[in-house]
Every structure is written in structure tokens, then in C-alpha cells.
Tab-separated table of C-alpha atoms in Angstrom:
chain	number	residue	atom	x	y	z
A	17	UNK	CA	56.574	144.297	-57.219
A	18	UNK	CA	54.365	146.842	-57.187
A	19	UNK	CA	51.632	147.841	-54.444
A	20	UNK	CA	51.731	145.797	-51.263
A	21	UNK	CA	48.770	144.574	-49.232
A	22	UNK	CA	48.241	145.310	-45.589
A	23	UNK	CA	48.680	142.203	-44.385
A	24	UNK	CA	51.953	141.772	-46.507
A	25	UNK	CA	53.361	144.850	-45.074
A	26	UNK	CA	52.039	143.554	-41.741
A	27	UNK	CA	53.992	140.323	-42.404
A	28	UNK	CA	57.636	142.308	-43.048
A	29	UNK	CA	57.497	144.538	-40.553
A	30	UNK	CA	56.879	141.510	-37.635
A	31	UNK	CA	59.410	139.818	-39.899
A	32	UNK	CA	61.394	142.766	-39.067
A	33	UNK	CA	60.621	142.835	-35.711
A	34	UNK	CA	60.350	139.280	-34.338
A	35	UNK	CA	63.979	138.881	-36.210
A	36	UNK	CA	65.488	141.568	-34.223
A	37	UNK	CA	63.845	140.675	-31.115
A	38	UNK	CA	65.810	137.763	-30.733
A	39	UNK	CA	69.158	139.030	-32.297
A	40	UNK	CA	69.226	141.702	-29.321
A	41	UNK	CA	67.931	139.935	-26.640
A	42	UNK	CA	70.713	136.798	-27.494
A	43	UNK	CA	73.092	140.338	-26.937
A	44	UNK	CA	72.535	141.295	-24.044
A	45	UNK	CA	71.369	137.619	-22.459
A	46	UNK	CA	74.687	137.205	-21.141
A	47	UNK	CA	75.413	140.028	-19.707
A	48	UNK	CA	72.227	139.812	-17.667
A	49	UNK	CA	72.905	136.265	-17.157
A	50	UNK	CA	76.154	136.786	-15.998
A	51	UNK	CA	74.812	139.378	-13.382
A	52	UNK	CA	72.742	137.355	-11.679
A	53	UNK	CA	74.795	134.545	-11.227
A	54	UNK	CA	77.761	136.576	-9.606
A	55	UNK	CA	75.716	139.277	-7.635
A	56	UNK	CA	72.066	139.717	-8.152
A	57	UNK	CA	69.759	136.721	-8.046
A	58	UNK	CA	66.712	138.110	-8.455
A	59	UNK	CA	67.843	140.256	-11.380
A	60	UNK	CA	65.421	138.329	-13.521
A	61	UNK	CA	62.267	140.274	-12.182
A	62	UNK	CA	63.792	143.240	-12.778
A	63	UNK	CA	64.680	141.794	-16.481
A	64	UNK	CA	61.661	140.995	-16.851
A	65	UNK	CA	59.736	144.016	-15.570
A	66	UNK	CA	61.814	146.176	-18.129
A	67	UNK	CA	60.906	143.896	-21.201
A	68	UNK	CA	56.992	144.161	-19.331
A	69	UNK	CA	56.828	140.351	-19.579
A	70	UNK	CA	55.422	138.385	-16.802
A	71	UNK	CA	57.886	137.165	-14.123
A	72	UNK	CA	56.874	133.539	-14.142
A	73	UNK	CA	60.597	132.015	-13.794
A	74	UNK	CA	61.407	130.664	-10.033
A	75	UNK	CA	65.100	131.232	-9.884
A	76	UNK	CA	68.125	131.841	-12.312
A	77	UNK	CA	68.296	128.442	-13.724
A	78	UNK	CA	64.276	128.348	-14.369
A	79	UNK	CA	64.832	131.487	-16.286
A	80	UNK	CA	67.786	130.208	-18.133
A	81	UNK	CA	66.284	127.193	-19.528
A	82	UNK	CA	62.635	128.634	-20.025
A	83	UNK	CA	63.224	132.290	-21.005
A	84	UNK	CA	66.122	130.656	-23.535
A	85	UNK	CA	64.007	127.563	-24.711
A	86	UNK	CA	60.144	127.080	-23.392
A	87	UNK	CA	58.549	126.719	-26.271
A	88	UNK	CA	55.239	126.868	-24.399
A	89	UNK	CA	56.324	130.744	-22.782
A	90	UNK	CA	55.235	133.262	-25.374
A	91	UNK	CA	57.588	135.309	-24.413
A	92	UNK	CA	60.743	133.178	-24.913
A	93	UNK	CA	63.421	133.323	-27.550
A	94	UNK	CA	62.378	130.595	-29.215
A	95	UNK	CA	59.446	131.661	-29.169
A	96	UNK	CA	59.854	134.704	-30.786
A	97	UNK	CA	62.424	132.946	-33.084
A	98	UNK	CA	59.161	130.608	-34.465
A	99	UNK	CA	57.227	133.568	-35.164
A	100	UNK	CA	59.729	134.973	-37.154
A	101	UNK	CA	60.642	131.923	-39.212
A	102	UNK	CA	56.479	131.933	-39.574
A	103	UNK	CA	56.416	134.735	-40.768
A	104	UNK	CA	59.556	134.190	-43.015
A	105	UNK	CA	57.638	130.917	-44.715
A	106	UNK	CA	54.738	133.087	-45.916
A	107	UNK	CA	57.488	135.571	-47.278
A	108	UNK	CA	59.260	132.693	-49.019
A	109	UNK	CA	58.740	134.044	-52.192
A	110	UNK	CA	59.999	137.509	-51.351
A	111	UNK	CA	62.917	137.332	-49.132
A	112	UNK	CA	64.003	133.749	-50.769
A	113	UNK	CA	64.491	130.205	-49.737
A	114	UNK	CA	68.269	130.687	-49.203
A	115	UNK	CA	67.019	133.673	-46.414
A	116	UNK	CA	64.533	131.880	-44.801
A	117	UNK	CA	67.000	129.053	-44.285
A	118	UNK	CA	69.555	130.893	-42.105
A	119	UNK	CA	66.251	131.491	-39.805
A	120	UNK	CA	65.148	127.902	-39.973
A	121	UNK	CA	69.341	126.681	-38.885
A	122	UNK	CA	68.923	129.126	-36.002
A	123	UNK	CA	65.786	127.674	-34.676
A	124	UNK	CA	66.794	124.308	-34.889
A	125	UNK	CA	70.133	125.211	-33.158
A	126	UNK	CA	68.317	126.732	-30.480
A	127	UNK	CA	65.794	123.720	-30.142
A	128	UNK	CA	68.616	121.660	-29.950
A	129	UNK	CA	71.243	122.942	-27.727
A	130	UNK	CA	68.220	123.324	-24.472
A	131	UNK	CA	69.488	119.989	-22.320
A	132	UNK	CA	73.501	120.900	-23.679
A	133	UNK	CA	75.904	121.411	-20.697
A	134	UNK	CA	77.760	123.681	-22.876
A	135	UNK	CA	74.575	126.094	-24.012
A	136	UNK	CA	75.350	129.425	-22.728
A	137	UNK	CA	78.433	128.861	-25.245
A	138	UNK	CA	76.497	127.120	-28.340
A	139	UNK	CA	73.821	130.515	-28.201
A	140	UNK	CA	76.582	132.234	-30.402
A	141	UNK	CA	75.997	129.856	-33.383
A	142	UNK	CA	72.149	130.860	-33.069
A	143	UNK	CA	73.630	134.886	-33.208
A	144	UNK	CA	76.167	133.376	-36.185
A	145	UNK	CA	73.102	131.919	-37.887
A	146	UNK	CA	70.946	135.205	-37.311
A	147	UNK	CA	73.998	137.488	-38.665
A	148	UNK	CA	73.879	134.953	-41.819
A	149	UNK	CA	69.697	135.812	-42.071
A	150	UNK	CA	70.447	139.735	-42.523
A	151	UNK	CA	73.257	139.325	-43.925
A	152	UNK	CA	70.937	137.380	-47.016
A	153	UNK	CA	67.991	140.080	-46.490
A	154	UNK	CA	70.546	142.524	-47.738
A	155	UNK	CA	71.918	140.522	-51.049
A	156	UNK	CA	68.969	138.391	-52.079
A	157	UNK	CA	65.620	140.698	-51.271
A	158	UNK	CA	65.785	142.481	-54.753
A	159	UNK	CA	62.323	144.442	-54.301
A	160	UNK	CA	63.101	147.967	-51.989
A	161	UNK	CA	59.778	147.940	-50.524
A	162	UNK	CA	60.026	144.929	-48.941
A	163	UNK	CA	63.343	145.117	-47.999
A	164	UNK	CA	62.994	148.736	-46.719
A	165	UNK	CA	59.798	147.312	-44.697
A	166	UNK	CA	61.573	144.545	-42.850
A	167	UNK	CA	64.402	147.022	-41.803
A	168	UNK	CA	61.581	149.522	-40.866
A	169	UNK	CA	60.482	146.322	-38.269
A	170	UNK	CA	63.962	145.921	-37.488
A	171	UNK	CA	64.972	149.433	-35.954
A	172	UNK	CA	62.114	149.824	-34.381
A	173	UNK	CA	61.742	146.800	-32.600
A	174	UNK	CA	65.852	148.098	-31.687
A	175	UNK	CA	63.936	151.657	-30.431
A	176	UNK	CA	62.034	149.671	-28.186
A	177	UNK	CA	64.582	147.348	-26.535
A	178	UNK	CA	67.123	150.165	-26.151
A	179	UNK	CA	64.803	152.299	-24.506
A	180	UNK	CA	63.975	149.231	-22.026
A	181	UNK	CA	67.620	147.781	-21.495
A	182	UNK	CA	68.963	151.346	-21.083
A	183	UNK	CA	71.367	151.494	-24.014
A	184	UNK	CA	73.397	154.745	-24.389
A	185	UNK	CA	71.264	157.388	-25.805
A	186	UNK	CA	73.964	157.752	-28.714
A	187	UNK	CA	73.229	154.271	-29.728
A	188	UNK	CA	69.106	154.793	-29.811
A	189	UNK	CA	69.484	157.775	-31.563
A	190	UNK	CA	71.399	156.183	-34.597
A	191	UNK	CA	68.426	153.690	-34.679
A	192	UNK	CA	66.132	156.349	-35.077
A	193	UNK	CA	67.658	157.494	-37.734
A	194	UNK	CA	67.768	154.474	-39.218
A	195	UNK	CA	64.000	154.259	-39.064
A	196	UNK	CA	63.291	157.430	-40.137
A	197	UNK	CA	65.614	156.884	-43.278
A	198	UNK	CA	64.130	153.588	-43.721
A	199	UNK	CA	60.451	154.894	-43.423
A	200	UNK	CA	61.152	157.717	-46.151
A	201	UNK	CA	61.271	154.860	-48.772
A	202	UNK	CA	58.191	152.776	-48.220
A	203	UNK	CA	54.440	153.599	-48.485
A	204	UNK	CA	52.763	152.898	-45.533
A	205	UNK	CA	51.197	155.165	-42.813
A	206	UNK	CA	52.791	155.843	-39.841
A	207	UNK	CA	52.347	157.933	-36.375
A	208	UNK	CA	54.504	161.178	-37.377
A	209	UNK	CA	52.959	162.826	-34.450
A	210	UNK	CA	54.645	160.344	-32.506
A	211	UNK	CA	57.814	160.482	-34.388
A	212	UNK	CA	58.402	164.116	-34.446
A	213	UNK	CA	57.745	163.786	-30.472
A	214	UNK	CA	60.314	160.773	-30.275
A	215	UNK	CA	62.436	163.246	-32.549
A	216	UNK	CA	62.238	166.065	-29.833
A	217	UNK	CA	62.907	163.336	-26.800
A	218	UNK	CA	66.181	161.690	-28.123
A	219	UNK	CA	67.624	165.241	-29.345
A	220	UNK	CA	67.092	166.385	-25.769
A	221	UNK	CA	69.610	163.885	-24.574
A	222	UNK	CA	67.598	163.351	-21.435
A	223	UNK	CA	69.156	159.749	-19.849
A	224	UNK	CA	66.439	160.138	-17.290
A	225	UNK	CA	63.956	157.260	-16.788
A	226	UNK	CA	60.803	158.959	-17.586
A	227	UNK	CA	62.202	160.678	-20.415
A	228	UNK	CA	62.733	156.702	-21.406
A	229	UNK	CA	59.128	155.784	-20.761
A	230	UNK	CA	57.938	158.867	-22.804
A	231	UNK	CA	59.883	157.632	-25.624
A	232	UNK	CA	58.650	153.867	-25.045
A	233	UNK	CA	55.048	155.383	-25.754
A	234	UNK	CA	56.023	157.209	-28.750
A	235	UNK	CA	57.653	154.059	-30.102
A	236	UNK	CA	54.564	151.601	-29.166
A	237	UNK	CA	52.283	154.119	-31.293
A	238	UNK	CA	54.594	154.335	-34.392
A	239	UNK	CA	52.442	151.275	-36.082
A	240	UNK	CA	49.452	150.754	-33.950
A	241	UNK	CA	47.951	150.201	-37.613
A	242	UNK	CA	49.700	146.757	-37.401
């Protein structure tokens, strides 16, 4: 393919990104969901507060139906599910129509099942649909770069959810190795300043919260290029 333009690049790795952001969010949903409904009500502001989104939801059900479907909240799934099939369109050409299309079945699923009695349950054949998308990413993206540049989006858009939904440390630092394996392959700039101090932070171990916050900042500066 040859040498790609900044604003290509730019395009994969929020590809990357946007993608994962809903995969992992639809993950852990439930869980959170599940939460409030049996013991902590107001466990959407603190949801919220670690995803540093706006709490503008005025009880669980609000926050079911907007955070899941409000097309007009910028910082709902679907939202972040458009900008990804967006982006996907002007990478038609490079990640295939047969890719794009697994996208495209996931946002209309989600569109769909809003008003559905039975939508907490139907959300699984939006994760089925998204499973399908990298599943295709893998088999029909023949050029490395771009491929490689997507996945780069991918893990660390996974960095920076982990960090904020307190996964296991184990499990953020196999995505940031991930990255770093997937960021030895392309040619783009990158932060390695911040990366060798993420580096340092995860080997530590430290499950403290700040320790989290310092890594957040290391994350947030790995592409401030795009």
C-alpha cells in the first residue's frame, strides 16, 4: 500500500479505538447494570465519573436507555458505535465491504432493540455482530500497516478503559504488550517517553488508585498527534 497519510492513520487508529470502545463497554454494561439495580442506585455517577463523562442521566432507567441508545449523548454507545462505522465507510476500500458490514448489522441492531422489553438480552447480538467485525479485520485487511494501525487503536483504547474500570493489573499489562508489539510494526510517531513510563508503572504492579491515574496520563499522551 505503501506510505500512509496522517489523516489515514488518524482514521484507523479511531477505527481502532471507537470499535473497541463499544466492544468493552457492552462487557462490562451488565455488570454495572446489574449493580445498581440490586444494591447501588446511584452507581451511575460513579460510572460515569470513572469513564470522565458527564453525569447527565436522572436515575438507572434514564441511564439505561440513554447511555445504551441516545443518539443525541455523545457519549453513548451508539454513539460511539456511529463514529466507528464513519470511520469504517471512509476505510471501505481498506478494511473491505464484507468488514464494514458486521459494523453497520451492529448499529442497526442497537438502533433497533432501544423500546425492546427484552434489550438488556438482545445487546449480545450487537457483541456477536462486533466479534464478527474483528473477526473480518483479521482475514480480509491484507495490507499490515493498516491492520497493525487499527489494532494499535484497539489496545489502547483497552489501556484506557482498564485503567478506569479497574481491571486486574494482569489483564492491562497483556494489553500493553499488545500495543507495544503492535506499534513495533507501523510507522507512525508515538510518545515513548510516555510508554517507557507506562512500562515502569504496570511492571510495578501497583493496584493503587493513583498509580491508575498516573498510568491514565501516560496512556492519554501516547497519540496526542491524533
Amino acid at each position: 500500500m505503501g506510505i500512509i497519510s496522517v489523516v489515514k492513520a488518524s482514521n484507523l487508529l479511531w477505527l481502532g479505538r471507537y470499535s473497541e470502545r463499544v466492544y468493552t463497554t457492552l462487557q462490562v454494561f451488565g455488570q454495572y447494570y446489574d449493580d445498581m439495580i440490586d444494591r447501588n442506585m446511584n452507581g451511575y455517577e460513579e460510572y460515569c465519573e470513572k469513564l470522565s463523562i458527564p453525569s447527565i442521566y436522572t436515575g438507572v432507567e434514564d441511564f439505561f436507555d440513554r447511555y445504551l441508545f441516545d443518539e443525541k449523548d455523545p457519549n453513548s454507545i451508539v454513539s460511539n458505535l456511529t463514529r466507528a462505522v464513519d470511520n469504517a465507510i471512509m476505510l471501505r476500500n481498506e478494511i473491505s465491504s464484507t468488514t464494514l458490514s458486521y459494523l453497520e448489522l451492529a448499529l442497526n441492531k442497537l438502533k433497533r432493540i432501544r423500546n425492546s422489553k427484552t434489550a438488556l438480552f438482545e445487546i449480545q447480538k450487537v457483541t456477536d455482530y462486533m466479534l464478527a467485525y474483528w473477526g473480518c479485520l483479521d482475514d480480509y485487511v491484507l495490507d499490515d500497516e493498516c491492520r497493525n494501525l487499527i489494532k494499535a487503536g484497539r489496545y489502547i483504547e483497552r489501556l484506557d478503559l482498564y485503567l478506569r474500570l479497574d481491571f486486574p493489573y494482569d489483564s492491562i499489562e497483556r494489553e500493553f504488550d499488545k500495543l507495544m508489539g503492535r506499534l513495533g510494526r507501523v510507522h507512525i510517531s508515538y510518545d515513548r517517553r510516555s510508554s517507557s513510563r507506562l512500562h515502569s508503572i504496570i511492571m510495578s504492579g501497583d493496584p493503587e488508585r493513583a498509580s491508575r491515574g498516573q498510568a491514565l496520563e501516560c496512556v492519554n499522551k501516547f497519540f496526542e498527534g491524533f
